[in-house]
Amino acid sequence: MNNPPCFNLSCAEECDIAEIAKLERVIFPDFWSEANIGASVLSPQYVTLTAKLENGELAGYGILLLGPYEAEILRIASAPDRRRLGIGEAVLKHLIYEADKRSLSTIFLEVRESNIAAVQLYLKNGFCKYSVRKNYYKSPSENAVLMCLTK
């Protein structure tokens, strides 16, 4: 069994935008455009993190929207060939830390109902399910599970 790769978390920079957008297109059927990714990287209203392997390869990323009283996790993604290595959880924990250091005690997110691994990850890290949005996602049509973490 191989050891999981080492990776570093850091705030995304302008030079990361195209690479994040490329990975976004691979992972999500409702992918964000490069312009939307760029807005999240360049705006102080967001925290956009990258998880990069030692060789500089983008292995994952996360996007947190900062509100005046709460935060919302908009994206957490791991490259398909880098899943189950702890990257998503590390990104999640760092996004929670970023909300905490801004005194934002509530974090919201939504996740596809069929994404059992993600739901389990969020539950493991203190999130609770509080509602379902019927047919929220398209391509394919699917319910969204709404979750929140309150500290």
Short mmCIF file of N, CA and C in Angstrom, two decimals:
data_model
loop_
_atom_site.label_atom_id
_atom_site.label_comp_id
_atom_site.label_asym_id
_atom_site.label_seq_id
_atom_site.Cartn_x
_atom_site.Cartn_y
_atom_site.Cartn_z
N MET A 1 0.85 -1.19 0.00
CA MET A 1 0.00 0.00 0.00
C MET A 1 0.88 1.24 0.00
N ASN A 2 0.60 2.18 -0.88
CA ASN A 2 1.39 3.41 -0.96
C ASN A 2 0.94 4.39 0.10
N ASN A 3 1.88 5.18 0.58
CA ASN A 3 1.54 6.25 1.51
C ASN A 3 0.82 7.35 0.74
N PRO A 4 -0.12 8.05 1.41
CA PRO A 4 -0.77 9.16 0.71
C PRO A 4 0.23 10.25 0.39
N PRO A 5 0.02 10.96 -0.69
CA PRO A 5 0.97 12.01 -1.06
C PRO A 5 0.92 13.17 -0.07
N CYS A 6 2.05 13.84 0.06
CA CYS A 6 2.07 15.06 0.86
C CYS A 6 1.50 16.19 0.00
N PHE A 7 0.78 17.09 0.65
CA PHE A 7 0.23 18.23 -0.08
C PHE A 7 0.26 19.44 0.83
N ASN A 8 0.22 20.60 0.21
CA ASN A 8 0.24 21.87 0.94
C ASN A 8 -1.02 22.65 0.63
N LEU A 9 -1.59 23.22 1.68
CA LEU A 9 -2.75 24.09 1.53
C LEU A 9 -2.28 25.53 1.52
N SER A 10 -2.82 26.32 0.60
CA SER A 10 -2.50 27.75 0.58
C SER A 10 -3.63 28.50 -0.11
N CYS A 11 -3.66 29.80 0.11
CA CYS A 11 -4.65 30.63 -0.58
C CYS A 11 -4.34 30.63 -2.06
N ALA A 12 -5.38 30.48 -2.86
CA ALA A 12 -5.21 30.49 -4.31
C ALA A 12 -4.74 31.86 -4.76
N GLU A 13 -3.98 31.86 -5.83
CA GLU A 13 -3.47 33.09 -6.44
C GLU A 13 -3.99 33.17 -7.87
N GLU A 14 -3.81 34.32 -8.46
CA GLU A 14 -4.29 34.53 -9.82
C GLU A 14 -3.76 33.47 -10.79
N CYS A 15 -2.53 33.04 -10.59
CA CYS A 15 -1.93 32.04 -11.48
C CYS A 15 -2.59 30.66 -11.34
N ASP A 16 -3.41 30.45 -10.31
CA ASP A 16 -4.09 29.17 -10.08
C ASP A 16 -5.45 29.10 -10.77
N ILE A 17 -5.98 30.21 -11.23
CA ILE A 17 -7.37 30.27 -11.71
C ILE A 17 -7.64 29.27 -12.84
N ALA A 18 -6.81 29.25 -13.86
CA ALA A 18 -7.05 28.35 -15.00
C ALA A 18 -7.00 26.89 -14.58
N GLU A 19 -6.07 26.55 -13.70
CA GLU A 19 -5.94 25.17 -13.26
C GLU A 19 -7.14 24.74 -12.40
N ILE A 20 -7.60 25.63 -11.53
CA ILE A 20 -8.80 25.33 -10.73
C ILE A 20 -10.00 25.15 -11.66
N ALA A 21 -10.15 26.04 -12.63
CA ALA A 21 -11.27 25.96 -13.58
C ALA A 21 -11.22 24.65 -14.38
N LYS A 22 -10.04 24.23 -14.74
CA LYS A 22 -9.89 22.97 -15.49
C LYS A 22 -10.35 21.79 -14.63
N LEU A 23 -9.93 21.75 -13.38
CA LEU A 23 -10.35 20.68 -12.48
C LEU A 23 -11.85 20.76 -12.20
N GLU A 24 -12.37 21.96 -12.06
CA GLU A 24 -13.80 22.20 -11.84
C GLU A 24 -14.62 21.56 -12.97
N ARG A 25 -14.17 21.73 -14.21
CA ARG A 25 -14.90 21.16 -15.36
C ARG A 25 -14.90 19.63 -15.34
N VAL A 26 -13.83 19.05 -14.82
CA VAL A 26 -13.73 17.59 -14.74
C VAL A 26 -14.66 17.03 -13.67
N ILE A 27 -14.82 17.75 -12.57
CA ILE A 27 -15.52 17.23 -11.39
C ILE A 27 -17.01 17.49 -11.40
N PHE A 28 -17.43 18.71 -11.74
CA PHE A 28 -18.82 19.12 -11.55
C PHE A 28 -19.57 19.25 -12.88
N PRO A 29 -20.76 18.64 -12.98
CA PRO A 29 -21.56 18.84 -14.19
C PRO A 29 -22.05 20.28 -14.29
N ASP A 30 -22.21 20.95 -13.15
CA ASP A 30 -22.63 22.36 -13.13
C ASP A 30 -21.42 23.25 -12.79
N PHE A 31 -20.35 23.04 -13.54
CA PHE A 31 -19.07 23.69 -13.23
C PHE A 31 -19.14 25.21 -13.35
N TRP A 32 -18.32 25.85 -12.54
CA TRP A 32 -18.17 27.31 -12.60
C TRP A 32 -17.27 27.68 -13.76
N SER A 33 -17.52 28.83 -14.34
CA SER A 33 -16.66 29.34 -15.41
C SER A 33 -15.33 29.81 -14.83
N GLU A 34 -14.37 29.97 -15.70
CA GLU A 34 -13.07 30.51 -15.27
C GLU A 34 -13.25 31.91 -14.67
N ALA A 35 -14.18 32.69 -15.22
CA ALA A 35 -14.44 34.04 -14.68
C ALA A 35 -14.99 33.96 -13.25
N ASN A 36 -15.88 32.99 -12.99
CA ASN A 36 -16.40 32.84 -11.63
C ASN A 36 -15.32 32.38 -10.67
N ILE A 37 -14.50 31.45 -11.11
CA ILE A 37 -13.37 31.01 -10.27
C ILE A 37 -12.46 32.21 -10.00
N GLY A 38 -12.18 32.99 -11.04
CA GLY A 38 -11.33 34.17 -10.88
C GLY A 38 -11.89 35.15 -9.87
N ALA A 39 -13.21 35.34 -9.90
CA ALA A 39 -13.84 36.26 -8.94
C ALA A 39 -13.64 35.76 -7.52
N SER A 40 -13.72 34.46 -7.31
CA SER A 40 -13.55 33.92 -5.96
C SER A 40 -12.10 34.03 -5.49
N VAL A 41 -11.18 33.93 -6.41
CA VAL A 41 -9.76 34.03 -6.05
C VAL A 41 -9.38 35.47 -5.74
N LEU A 42 -9.92 36.41 -6.50
CA LEU A 42 -9.48 37.80 -6.40
C LEU A 42 -10.28 38.66 -5.43
N SER A 43 -11.44 38.19 -5.01
CA SER A 43 -12.30 38.99 -4.13
C SER A 43 -12.03 38.68 -2.66
N PRO A 44 -11.97 39.72 -1.82
CA PRO A 44 -11.80 39.48 -0.38
C PRO A 44 -13.06 38.90 0.28
N GLN A 45 -14.14 38.81 -0.46
CA GLN A 45 -15.38 38.23 0.05
C GLN A 45 -15.32 36.70 0.09
N TYR A 46 -14.28 36.12 -0.51
CA TYR A 46 -14.11 34.68 -0.59
C TYR A 46 -12.76 34.28 -0.02
N VAL A 47 -12.70 33.04 0.45
CA VAL A 47 -11.43 32.38 0.72
C VAL A 47 -11.38 31.20 -0.24
N THR A 48 -10.41 31.21 -1.12
CA THR A 48 -10.24 30.11 -2.06
C THR A 48 -8.90 29.46 -1.76
N LEU A 49 -8.94 28.17 -1.42
CA LEU A 49 -7.74 27.43 -1.06
C LEU A 49 -7.37 26.45 -2.15
N THR A 50 -6.11 26.19 -2.27
CA THR A 50 -5.64 25.11 -3.13
C THR A 50 -4.91 24.08 -2.27
N ALA A 51 -5.00 22.84 -2.70
CA ALA A 51 -4.21 21.75 -2.12
C ALA A 51 -3.33 21.25 -3.25
N LYS A 52 -2.03 21.47 -3.09
CA LYS A 52 -1.09 21.10 -4.15
C LYS A 52 -0.12 20.06 -3.64
N LEU A 53 0.18 19.10 -4.51
CA LEU A 53 1.18 18.09 -4.20
C LEU A 53 2.56 18.72 -4.21
N GLU A 54 3.53 18.00 -3.71
CA GLU A 54 4.89 18.53 -3.65
C GLU A 54 5.43 18.94 -5.02
N ASN A 55 4.94 18.28 -6.09
CA ASN A 55 5.39 18.63 -7.44
C ASN A 55 4.63 19.81 -8.04
N GLY A 56 3.72 20.41 -7.24
CA GLY A 56 2.96 21.57 -7.70
C GLY A 56 1.63 21.25 -8.34
N GLU A 57 1.34 19.95 -8.52
CA GLU A 57 0.07 19.54 -9.14
C GLU A 57 -1.10 19.89 -8.23
N LEU A 58 -2.15 20.46 -8.80
CA LEU A 58 -3.36 20.78 -8.05
C LEU A 58 -4.11 19.48 -7.77
N ALA A 59 -4.28 19.18 -6.48
CA ALA A 59 -4.96 17.95 -6.08
C ALA A 59 -6.37 18.23 -5.56
N GLY A 60 -6.65 19.49 -5.23
CA GLY A 60 -7.96 19.85 -4.73
C GLY A 60 -8.05 21.32 -4.43
N TYR A 61 -9.26 21.75 -4.08
CA TYR A 61 -9.47 23.16 -3.77
C TYR A 61 -10.76 23.32 -2.98
N GLY A 62 -10.94 24.49 -2.40
CA GLY A 62 -12.15 24.80 -1.68
C GLY A 62 -12.45 26.29 -1.80
N ILE A 63 -13.73 26.62 -1.77
CA ILE A 63 -14.16 28.01 -1.88
C ILE A 63 -15.16 28.30 -0.78
N LEU A 64 -14.89 29.31 0.01
CA LEU A 64 -15.72 29.74 1.13
C LEU A 64 -16.18 31.16 0.87
N LEU A 65 -17.49 31.40 0.93
CA LEU A 65 -18.06 32.73 0.81
C LEU A 65 -18.23 33.30 2.21
N LEU A 66 -17.69 34.50 2.42
CA LEU A 66 -17.75 35.15 3.72
C LEU A 66 -18.89 36.14 3.76
N GLY A 67 -19.79 35.97 4.71
CA GLY A 67 -20.87 36.92 4.92
C GLY A 67 -20.57 37.74 6.16
N PRO A 68 -21.43 38.68 6.48
CA PRO A 68 -21.18 39.50 7.67
C PRO A 68 -21.32 38.71 8.97
N TYR A 69 -22.17 37.67 8.96
CA TYR A 69 -22.43 36.92 10.20
C TYR A 69 -22.25 35.42 10.05
N GLU A 70 -22.10 34.95 8.83
CA GLU A 70 -22.00 33.52 8.57
C GLU A 70 -21.16 33.30 7.32
N ALA A 71 -20.84 32.04 7.07
CA ALA A 71 -20.07 31.68 5.88
C ALA A 71 -20.78 30.54 5.16
N GLU A 72 -20.45 30.37 3.89
CA GLU A 72 -21.01 29.26 3.13
C GLU A 72 -19.90 28.61 2.32
N ILE A 73 -19.79 27.30 2.47
CA ILE A 73 -18.85 26.55 1.64
C ILE A 73 -19.52 26.32 0.30
N LEU A 74 -18.90 26.85 -0.74
CA LEU A 74 -19.47 26.75 -2.08
C LEU A 74 -18.90 25.59 -2.87
N ARG A 75 -17.65 25.25 -2.60
CA ARG A 75 -16.99 24.17 -3.33
C ARG A 75 -15.95 23.53 -2.43
N ILE A 76 -15.90 22.22 -2.47
CA ILE A 76 -14.76 21.44 -2.00
C ILE A 76 -14.61 20.34 -3.03
N ALA A 77 -13.41 20.21 -3.55
CA ALA A 77 -13.20 19.23 -4.61
C ALA A 77 -11.81 18.63 -4.51
N SER A 78 -11.74 17.35 -4.82
CA SER A 78 -10.46 16.65 -4.95
C SER A 78 -10.39 16.08 -6.35
N ALA A 79 -9.21 16.09 -6.94
CA ALA A 79 -9.03 15.49 -8.25
C ALA A 79 -9.46 14.03 -8.18
N PRO A 80 -10.14 13.53 -9.21
CA PRO A 80 -10.66 12.15 -9.16
C PRO A 80 -9.61 11.10 -8.79
N ASP A 81 -8.39 11.27 -9.24
CA ASP A 81 -7.35 10.29 -8.93
C ASP A 81 -6.65 10.57 -7.59
N ARG A 82 -7.14 11.55 -6.84
CA ARG A 82 -6.56 11.91 -5.55
C ARG A 82 -7.58 11.82 -4.42
N ARG A 83 -8.68 11.14 -4.65
CA ARG A 83 -9.71 11.03 -3.62
C ARG A 83 -9.33 9.99 -2.59
N ARG A 84 -9.94 10.13 -1.41
CA ARG A 84 -9.72 9.21 -0.29
C ARG A 84 -8.30 9.28 0.26
N LEU A 85 -7.66 10.43 0.12
CA LEU A 85 -6.31 10.64 0.64
C LEU A 85 -6.27 11.70 1.73
N GLY A 86 -7.44 12.22 2.12
CA GLY A 86 -7.49 13.22 3.17
C GLY A 86 -7.44 14.66 2.69
N ILE A 87 -7.39 14.86 1.38
CA ILE A 87 -7.29 16.21 0.84
C ILE A 87 -8.57 16.99 1.10
N GLY A 88 -9.72 16.40 0.80
CA GLY A 88 -11.00 17.08 1.02
C GLY A 88 -11.20 17.45 2.48
N GLU A 89 -10.86 16.54 3.37
CA GLU A 89 -11.03 16.83 4.80
C GLU A 89 -10.09 17.94 5.25
N ALA A 90 -8.87 17.93 4.75
CA ALA A 90 -7.93 19.00 5.12
C ALA A 90 -8.43 20.35 4.62
N VAL A 91 -8.95 20.39 3.40
CA VAL A 91 -9.50 21.63 2.86
C VAL A 91 -10.69 22.07 3.71
N LEU A 92 -11.59 21.14 4.03
CA LEU A 92 -12.75 21.45 4.86
C LEU A 92 -12.33 22.04 6.20
N LYS A 93 -11.40 21.40 6.87
CA LYS A 93 -10.96 21.88 8.18
C LYS A 93 -10.34 23.26 8.08
N HIS A 94 -9.62 23.51 7.01
CA HIS A 94 -9.01 24.84 6.86
C HIS A 94 -10.06 25.90 6.56
N LEU A 95 -11.08 25.55 5.80
CA LEU A 95 -12.17 26.52 5.56
C LEU A 95 -12.91 26.83 6.86
N ILE A 96 -13.11 25.81 7.69
CA ILE A 96 -13.72 26.04 9.00
C ILE A 96 -12.84 26.97 9.84
N TYR A 97 -11.55 26.74 9.80
CA TYR A 97 -10.61 27.60 10.52
C TYR A 97 -10.70 29.04 10.02
N GLU A 98 -10.79 29.22 8.71
CA GLU A 98 -10.87 30.57 8.14
C GLU A 98 -12.15 31.28 8.61
N ALA A 99 -13.26 30.55 8.71
CA ALA A 99 -14.49 31.15 9.22
C ALA A 99 -14.33 31.48 10.71
N ASP A 100 -13.73 30.56 11.46
CA ASP A 100 -13.52 30.78 12.90
C ASP A 100 -12.69 32.03 13.17
N LYS A 101 -11.63 32.20 12.42
CA LYS A 101 -10.75 33.34 12.70
C LYS A 101 -11.41 34.68 12.36
N ARG A 102 -12.52 34.63 11.63
CA ARG A 102 -13.30 35.83 11.32
C ARG A 102 -14.54 35.93 12.22
N SER A 103 -14.60 35.08 13.23
CA SER A 103 -15.72 35.03 14.19
C SER A 103 -17.06 34.74 13.50
N LEU A 104 -17.02 33.96 12.43
CA LEU A 104 -18.24 33.52 11.75
C LEU A 104 -18.58 32.14 12.31
N SER A 105 -19.55 32.10 13.20
CA SER A 105 -19.80 30.88 13.97
C SER A 105 -20.73 29.89 13.27
N THR A 106 -21.33 30.27 12.16
CA THR A 106 -22.20 29.36 11.42
C THR A 106 -21.70 29.24 9.99
N ILE A 107 -21.60 27.99 9.54
CA ILE A 107 -21.18 27.70 8.17
C ILE A 107 -22.24 26.82 7.53
N PHE A 108 -22.69 27.22 6.36
CA PHE A 108 -23.69 26.47 5.61
C PHE A 108 -23.04 25.81 4.40
N LEU A 109 -23.69 24.77 3.90
CA LEU A 109 -23.29 24.15 2.63
C LEU A 109 -24.45 23.33 2.12
N GLU A 110 -24.37 22.97 0.86
CA GLU A 110 -25.34 22.05 0.26
C GLU A 110 -24.54 21.01 -0.51
N VAL A 111 -25.10 19.82 -0.58
CA VAL A 111 -24.39 18.72 -1.22
C VAL A 111 -25.42 17.82 -1.90
N ARG A 112 -25.01 17.24 -3.01
CA ARG A 112 -25.91 16.29 -3.70
C ARG A 112 -26.25 15.14 -2.77
N GLU A 113 -27.52 14.78 -2.76
CA GLU A 113 -28.00 13.71 -1.89
C GLU A 113 -27.25 12.40 -2.14
N SER A 114 -26.86 12.14 -3.37
CA SER A 114 -26.17 10.90 -3.71
C SER A 114 -24.69 10.90 -3.32
N ASN A 115 -24.15 12.05 -2.93
CA ASN A 115 -22.73 12.14 -2.59
C ASN A 115 -22.54 11.72 -1.13
N ILE A 116 -22.71 10.43 -0.90
CA ILE A 116 -22.67 9.87 0.45
C ILE A 116 -21.32 10.13 1.12
N ALA A 117 -20.24 10.01 0.38
CA ALA A 117 -18.91 10.23 0.97
C ALA A 117 -18.79 11.65 1.51
N ALA A 118 -19.28 12.63 0.74
CA ALA A 118 -19.20 14.02 1.19
C ALA A 118 -20.11 14.25 2.39
N VAL A 119 -21.32 13.71 2.36
CA VAL A 119 -22.23 13.87 3.49
C VAL A 119 -21.59 13.30 4.75
N GLN A 120 -20.99 12.12 4.64
CA GLN A 120 -20.34 11.50 5.80
C GLN A 120 -19.17 12.34 6.29
N LEU A 121 -18.40 12.92 5.37
CA LEU A 121 -17.28 13.78 5.75
C LEU A 121 -17.79 14.99 6.53
N TYR A 122 -18.85 15.61 6.05
CA TYR A 122 -19.39 16.79 6.73
C TYR A 122 -19.94 16.42 8.11
N LEU A 123 -20.66 15.31 8.20
CA LEU A 123 -21.19 14.86 9.49
C LEU A 123 -20.04 14.59 10.47
N LYS A 124 -19.01 13.93 9.99
CA LYS A 124 -17.84 13.62 10.82
C LYS A 124 -17.20 14.88 11.38
N ASN A 125 -17.31 15.98 10.65
CA ASN A 125 -16.67 17.23 11.05
C ASN A 125 -17.65 18.21 11.69
N GLY A 126 -18.76 17.71 12.20
CA GLY A 126 -19.65 18.52 13.02
C GLY A 126 -20.84 19.15 12.34
N PHE A 127 -20.98 18.97 11.04
CA PHE A 127 -22.14 19.53 10.33
C PHE A 127 -23.37 18.69 10.62
N CYS A 128 -24.53 19.32 10.59
CA CYS A 128 -25.81 18.65 10.78
C CYS A 128 -26.68 18.90 9.55
N LYS A 129 -27.47 17.90 9.20
CA LYS A 129 -28.46 18.08 8.13
C LYS A 129 -29.63 18.86 8.70
N TYR A 130 -30.11 19.85 7.95
CA TYR A 130 -31.27 20.58 8.45
C TYR A 130 -32.41 20.69 7.45
N SER A 131 -32.18 20.37 6.19
CA SER A 131 -33.27 20.43 5.23
C SER A 131 -32.84 19.76 3.92
N VAL A 132 -33.80 19.64 3.01
CA VAL A 132 -33.54 19.12 1.68
C VAL A 132 -34.21 20.05 0.68
N ARG A 133 -33.52 20.39 -0.38
CA ARG A 133 -34.11 21.15 -1.49
C ARG A 133 -34.39 20.16 -2.61
N LYS A 134 -35.65 19.95 -2.91
CA LYS A 134 -36.04 18.99 -3.93
C LYS A 134 -35.61 19.46 -5.33
N ASN A 135 -35.03 18.53 -6.07
CA ASN A 135 -34.62 18.77 -7.47
C ASN A 135 -33.80 20.05 -7.64
N TYR A 136 -32.94 20.32 -6.70
CA TYR A 136 -32.12 21.53 -6.73
C TYR A 136 -31.05 21.47 -7.83
N TYR A 137 -30.41 20.33 -7.93
CA TYR A 137 -29.35 20.17 -8.93
C TYR A 137 -29.92 19.72 -10.26
N LYS A 138 -29.23 20.10 -11.32
CA LYS A 138 -29.60 19.69 -12.66
C LYS A 138 -28.44 18.87 -13.23
N SER A 139 -28.70 18.13 -14.27
CA SER A 139 -27.67 17.36 -14.98
C SER A 139 -26.87 16.43 -14.09
N PRO A 140 -27.40 15.45 -13.46
CA PRO A 140 -28.80 15.06 -13.44
C PRO A 140 -29.57 15.77 -12.33
N SER A 141 -30.88 15.75 -12.45
CA SER A 141 -31.74 16.34 -11.44
C SER A 141 -31.58 15.56 -10.14
N GLU A 142 -31.40 16.31 -9.05
CA GLU A 142 -31.17 15.65 -7.77
C GLU A 142 -31.44 16.61 -6.62
N ASN A 143 -31.82 16.05 -5.49
CA ASN A 143 -32.03 16.84 -4.29
C ASN A 143 -30.71 17.31 -3.71
N ALA A 144 -30.75 18.46 -3.03
CA ALA A 144 -29.61 18.97 -2.28
C ALA A 144 -29.89 18.78 -0.80
N VAL A 145 -28.92 18.25 -0.09
CA VAL A 145 -28.99 18.16 1.37
C VAL A 145 -28.37 19.44 1.90
N LEU A 146 -29.11 20.17 2.73
CA LEU A 146 -28.60 21.40 3.33
C LEU A 146 -28.04 21.06 4.70
N MET A 147 -26.83 21.56 4.95
CA MET A 147 -26.15 21.25 6.19
C MET A 147 -25.57 22.51 6.79
N CYS A 148 -25.38 22.49 8.10
CA CYS A 148 -24.73 23.64 8.75
C CYS A 148 -23.91 23.18 9.93
N LEU A 149 -22.95 23.99 10.25
CA LEU A 149 -22.09 23.82 11.41
C LEU A 149 -22.22 25.08 12.22
N THR A 150 -22.60 24.95 13.49
CA THR A 150 -22.70 26.11 14.38
C THR A 150 -21.77 25.88 15.55
N LYS A 151 -20.95 26.87 15.82
CA LYS A 151 -19.99 26.76 16.92
C LYS A 151 -20.39 27.67 18.05
#
